Amino acid sequence: MGRAKIPRKSTTIDMTAMCDVAFLLLSFFILATKQKPPEAVTVAPPSSVSSKAAPEKSILITLTKEGKCFLMLGDETKKTEILNDINTTRGLGLSGAEISKLKKLPFIGMPLGQIKGILALDQTIPPDKLSGIPIADSANNELVDWIRSVTNAYAGGDQRELEEKILIKGDQMAKYPAFTNIKYALKKNDIFKFRIVTNGEAAPIGSELYNNNKLGVDATGEKK
């Protein structure tokens, strides 16, 4: 007696739903991802266990190991006001078109007296060829003027919010006097608080910070 034949069934699996979910997830992560803001120059900051995130519209002061200072105005809503202010207060004589061109630069990294000439060039000068904002000493510290224009643009607002925006990112090989001259520029404009950008590292196991991070609370015990 012969064996009965088992009818063959199709093994095709409909992958349409899975592909839809995959593309939806991919679209979500692309749209939700925040791009890292451009940096004036690459520096190697010191490390710390602090994990506080930098604000998006920050005012970033970068100090290289050679002592060059660069300023990045991250708040586009105030950028034109800041540039117009320093153009007026320092008598730079920049036209509206030149202000617009200066606004498009990702950072400021030249003496005030060179801005007009640099804007007249057809090509953008790479950061390592720029001399930076002069911060040699208190008598030759143009960062004082830039910070004054920043405070003028934010005048009438919350001082603490402005201080939260100000970040200093210095190379760990930079010399302390250069850092002191940046602090001098801030102090001259009544800014006594700022934040230092560092490379994050893990908190030592068992430390208070480690335990707080594990519980998701800050130093005061409140939820982050």
Tab-separated table of C-alpha atoms in Angstrom:
chain	number	residue	atom	x	y	z
A	1	MET	CA	0.000	0.000	0.000
A	2	GLY	CA	1.521	3.332	-1.063
A	3	ARG	CA	1.957	6.308	1.321
A	4	ALA	CA	-0.358	9.227	0.966
A	5	LYS	CA	1.348	12.327	-0.462
A	6	ILE	CA	1.412	15.336	1.794
A	7	PRO	CA	0.380	18.406	-0.158
A	8	ARG	CA	3.111	21.042	-0.430
A	9	LYS	CA	2.380	24.467	0.979
A	10	SER	CA	3.956	27.722	-0.031
A	11	THR	CA	6.632	29.021	2.415
A	12	THR	CA	6.525	32.617	1.117
A	13	ILE	CA	6.435	35.165	3.963
A	14	ASP	CA	4.971	38.606	3.400
A	15	MET	CA	7.714	41.064	4.525
A	16	THR	CA	5.773	44.214	3.667
A	17	ALA	CA	4.792	45.053	7.242
A	18	MET	CA	8.338	44.493	8.564
A	19	CYS	CA	9.829	46.733	5.845
A	20	ASP	CA	7.307	49.454	6.691
A	21	VAL	CA	8.297	49.337	10.367
A	22	ALA	CA	12.015	49.399	9.501
A	23	PHE	CA	11.632	52.474	7.299
A	24	LEU	CA	9.498	54.210	9.897
A	25	LEU	CA	12.176	53.635	12.557
A	26	LEU	CA	14.907	54.787	10.181
A	27	SER	CA	12.951	57.959	9.355
A	28	PHE	CA	12.384	58.635	13.054
A	29	PHE	CA	16.069	58.387	13.967
A	30	ILE	CA	17.122	60.550	11.007
A	31	LEU	CA	14.650	63.281	11.928
A	32	ALA	CA	15.278	63.066	15.677
A	33	THR	CA	19.064	63.098	15.463
A	34	LYS	CA	20.695	66.407	16.392
A	35	GLN	CA	23.780	67.201	14.398
A	36	LYS	CA	26.875	68.229	16.308
A	37	PRO	CA	27.405	71.968	15.811
A	38	PRO	CA	30.468	72.921	13.775
A	39	GLU	CA	33.608	73.778	15.705
A	40	ALA	CA	35.909	76.644	14.869
A	41	VAL	CA	38.992	74.522	15.311
A	42	THR	CA	39.688	71.129	16.752
A	43	VAL	CA	41.004	71.237	20.301
A	44	ALA	CA	41.601	68.543	22.908
A	45	PRO	CA	39.786	69.699	26.056
A	46	PRO	CA	40.478	68.150	29.457
A	47	SER	CA	38.278	65.352	30.747
A	48	SER	CA	35.751	65.454	33.558
A	49	VAL	CA	32.943	63.331	34.954
A	50	SER	CA	30.364	66.062	34.370
A	51	SER	CA	27.549	64.964	32.076
A	52	LYS	CA	25.563	68.182	31.687
A	53	ALA	CA	24.614	68.807	28.082
A	54	ALA	CA	25.570	72.066	26.373
A	55	PRO	CA	22.726	74.328	25.254
A	56	GLU	CA	21.945	74.380	21.542
A	57	LYS	CA	22.246	78.141	20.997
A	58	SER	CA	25.488	78.555	22.853
A	59	ILE	CA	28.139	81.242	22.582
A	60	LEU	CA	31.281	79.184	22.276
A	61	ILE	CA	34.739	80.610	22.953
A	62	THR	CA	37.457	78.279	21.724
A	63	LEU	CA	41.066	78.506	22.873
A	64	THR	CA	43.706	76.550	20.986
A	65	LYS	CA	46.962	75.266	22.429
A	66	GLU	CA	48.751	78.079	20.561
A	67	GLY	CA	46.610	80.624	22.432
A	68	LYS	CA	44.382	81.568	19.490
A	69	CYS	CA	40.872	82.595	20.415
A	70	PHE	CA	37.768	81.994	18.277
A	71	LEU	CA	34.171	82.989	18.915
A	72	MET	CA	31.106	81.196	17.612
A	73	LEU	CA	27.703	82.880	17.930
A	74	GLY	CA	25.279	79.982	17.984
A	75	ASP	CA	22.076	81.971	18.448
A	76	GLU	CA	21.047	82.994	14.936
A	77	THR	CA	18.284	85.246	16.303
A	78	LYS	CA	20.883	87.514	17.959
A	79	LYS	CA	23.747	87.227	15.489
A	80	THR	CA	22.832	90.196	13.294
A	81	GLU	CA	22.239	92.377	16.345
A	82	ILE	CA	25.652	91.476	17.782
A	83	LEU	CA	27.453	92.140	14.490
A	84	ASN	CA	25.666	95.456	13.985
A	85	ASP	CA	26.537	96.486	17.526
A	86	ILE	CA	30.261	95.843	17.203
A	87	ASN	CA	30.248	97.452	13.749
A	88	THR	CA	28.841	100.611	15.322
A	89	THR	CA	30.690	100.680	18.643
A	90	ARG	CA	34.089	99.950	17.085
A	91	GLY	CA	33.526	101.902	13.880
A	92	LEU	CA	34.374	99.044	11.554
A	93	GLY	CA	32.593	100.652	8.601
A	94	LEU	CA	31.053	97.418	7.381
A	95	SER	CA	28.242	97.704	4.831
A	96	GLY	CA	25.005	95.752	5.054
A	97	ALA	CA	26.331	93.268	2.499
A	98	GLU	CA	29.521	92.795	4.504
A	99	ILE	CA	27.524	92.255	7.699
A	100	SER	CA	25.506	89.588	5.864
A	101	LYS	CA	28.716	87.918	4.683
A	102	LEU	CA	30.186	88.052	8.179
A	103	LYS	CA	27.009	86.509	9.550
A	104	LYS	CA	27.474	83.491	7.290
A	105	LEU	CA	30.901	82.722	8.737
A	106	PRO	CA	30.640	79.879	11.258
A	107	PHE	CA	32.974	81.678	13.683
A	108	ILE	CA	34.964	84.860	14.305
A	109	GLY	CA	38.711	84.396	14.414
A	110	MET	CA	40.489	87.553	13.332
A	111	PRO	CA	41.340	91.019	14.703
A	112	LEU	CA	38.696	93.690	14.190
A	113	GLY	CA	41.002	95.603	11.858
A	114	GLN	CA	41.257	92.622	9.484
A	115	ILE	CA	37.551	91.817	9.138
A	116	LYS	CA	36.835	94.122	6.195
A	117	GLY	CA	39.859	92.877	4.249
A	118	ILE	CA	39.075	89.219	4.900
A	119	LEU	CA	35.460	89.685	3.805
A	120	ALA	CA	36.715	91.164	0.530
A	121	LEU	CA	38.524	87.929	-0.347
A	122	ASP	CA	36.913	85.466	-2.728
A	123	GLN	CA	38.030	82.455	-0.736
A	124	THR	CA	37.495	81.575	2.891
A	125	ILE	CA	40.668	81.454	4.947
A	126	PRO	CA	41.052	78.162	6.847
A	127	PRO	CA	40.967	78.492	10.655
A	128	ASP	CA	44.611	77.499	11.120
A	129	LYS	CA	45.661	80.427	8.910
A	130	LEU	CA	43.713	82.959	10.964
A	131	SER	CA	45.398	84.757	13.825
A	132	GLY	CA	42.401	84.571	16.152
A	133	ILE	CA	40.772	87.303	18.222
A	134	PRO	CA	43.533	89.210	20.062
A	135	ILE	CA	43.538	88.420	23.796
A	136	ALA	CA	47.206	89.124	24.524
A	137	ASP	CA	46.538	91.168	27.659
A	138	SER	CA	44.054	93.604	29.175
A	139	ALA	CA	45.272	96.428	26.929
A	140	ASN	CA	44.948	94.361	23.745
A	141	ASN	CA	41.915	92.202	24.340
A	142	GLU	CA	39.314	92.481	21.581
A	143	LEU	CA	37.245	89.725	23.132
A	144	VAL	CA	36.127	92.426	25.598
A	145	ASP	CA	34.489	94.256	22.678
A	146	TRP	CA	32.858	91.117	21.315
A	147	ILE	CA	31.429	90.138	24.681
A	148	ARG	CA	30.200	93.706	25.197
A	149	SER	CA	28.256	93.458	21.934
A	150	VAL	CA	26.889	90.102	23.058
A	151	THR	CA	25.658	91.553	26.358
A	152	ASN	CA	24.192	94.557	24.517
A	153	ALA	CA	22.232	92.223	22.251
A	154	TYR	CA	20.896	90.270	25.234
A	155	ALA	CA	20.265	93.383	27.377
A	156	GLY	CA	16.968	93.289	29.226
A	157	GLY	CA	16.876	89.508	29.298
A	158	ASP	CA	17.640	87.035	32.044
A	159	GLN	CA	21.328	87.295	32.993
A	160	ARG	CA	21.405	83.673	34.140
A	161	GLU	CA	20.123	82.474	30.762
A	162	LEU	CA	22.914	84.382	29.031
A	163	GLU	CA	25.523	82.923	31.384
A	164	GLU	CA	24.169	79.436	30.656
A	165	LYS	CA	24.854	80.022	26.959
A	166	ILE	CA	28.495	80.999	27.388
A	167	LEU	CA	30.887	78.097	26.989
A	168	ILE	CA	34.672	78.014	26.972
A	169	LYS	CA	36.353	75.143	25.194
A	170	GLY	CA	40.074	75.244	25.712
A	171	ASP	CA	42.782	72.875	24.662
A	172	GLN	CA	44.357	71.126	27.621
A	173	MET	CA	47.767	72.287	26.350
A	174	ALA	CA	46.720	75.962	26.306
A	175	LYS	CA	48.547	78.167	28.773
A	176	TYR	CA	46.681	79.519	31.750
A	177	PRO	CA	47.398	83.243	31.075
A	178	ALA	CA	45.442	82.964	27.819
A	179	PHE	CA	42.518	81.461	29.706
A	180	THR	CA	42.813	84.261	32.274
A	181	ASN	CA	42.504	86.844	29.504
A	182	ILE	CA	39.239	85.223	28.361
A	183	LYS	CA	37.933	85.408	31.930
A	184	TYR	CA	38.989	89.063	31.999
A	185	ALA	CA	36.852	89.789	28.912
A	186	LEU	CA	33.833	88.163	30.547
A	187	LYS	CA	34.400	89.889	33.883
A	188	LYS	CA	34.700	93.297	32.201
A	189	ASN	CA	31.172	92.773	30.926
A	190	ASP	CA	29.763	91.629	34.286
A	191	ILE	CA	29.634	87.972	33.334
A	192	PHE	CA	30.916	86.033	36.287
A	193	LYS	CA	29.599	82.590	35.450
A	194	PHE	CA	30.294	80.412	32.445
A	195	ARG	CA	30.711	76.759	31.619
A	196	ILE	CA	33.767	74.795	30.596
A	197	VAL	CA	33.467	72.215	27.819
A	198	THR	CA	35.219	68.951	28.655
A	199	ASN	CA	35.425	65.436	27.358
A	200	GLY	CA	33.116	63.219	29.355
A	201	GLU	CA	34.400	60.261	31.282
A	202	ALA	CA	32.657	57.737	33.522
A	203	ALA	CA	32.204	58.625	37.187
A	204	PRO	CA	34.194	56.381	39.556
A	205	ILE	CA	32.114	53.433	40.736
A	206	GLY	CA	30.742	54.031	44.209
A	207	SER	CA	31.183	57.815	44.086
A	208	GLU	CA	28.289	60.168	44.865
A	209	LEU	CA	28.038	61.188	41.213
A	210	TYR	CA	27.988	57.543	40.108
A	211	ASN	CA	25.158	56.767	42.546
A	212	ASN	CA	23.218	59.886	41.527
A	213	ASN	CA	23.542	59.005	37.846
A	214	LYS	CA	22.347	55.503	38.612
A	215	LEU	CA	19.290	56.902	40.384
A	216	GLY	CA	18.737	59.556	37.706
A	217	VAL	CA	18.965	62.473	40.139
A	218	ASP	CA	21.225	65.502	40.371
A	219	ALA	CA	23.385	66.629	43.311
A	220	THR	CA	20.329	68.050	45.095
A	221	GLY	CA	18.472	64.746	44.828
A	222	GLU	CA	15.988	66.000	42.235
A	223	LYS	CA	15.122	64.003	39.152
A	224	LYS	CA	17.111	65.039	36.075
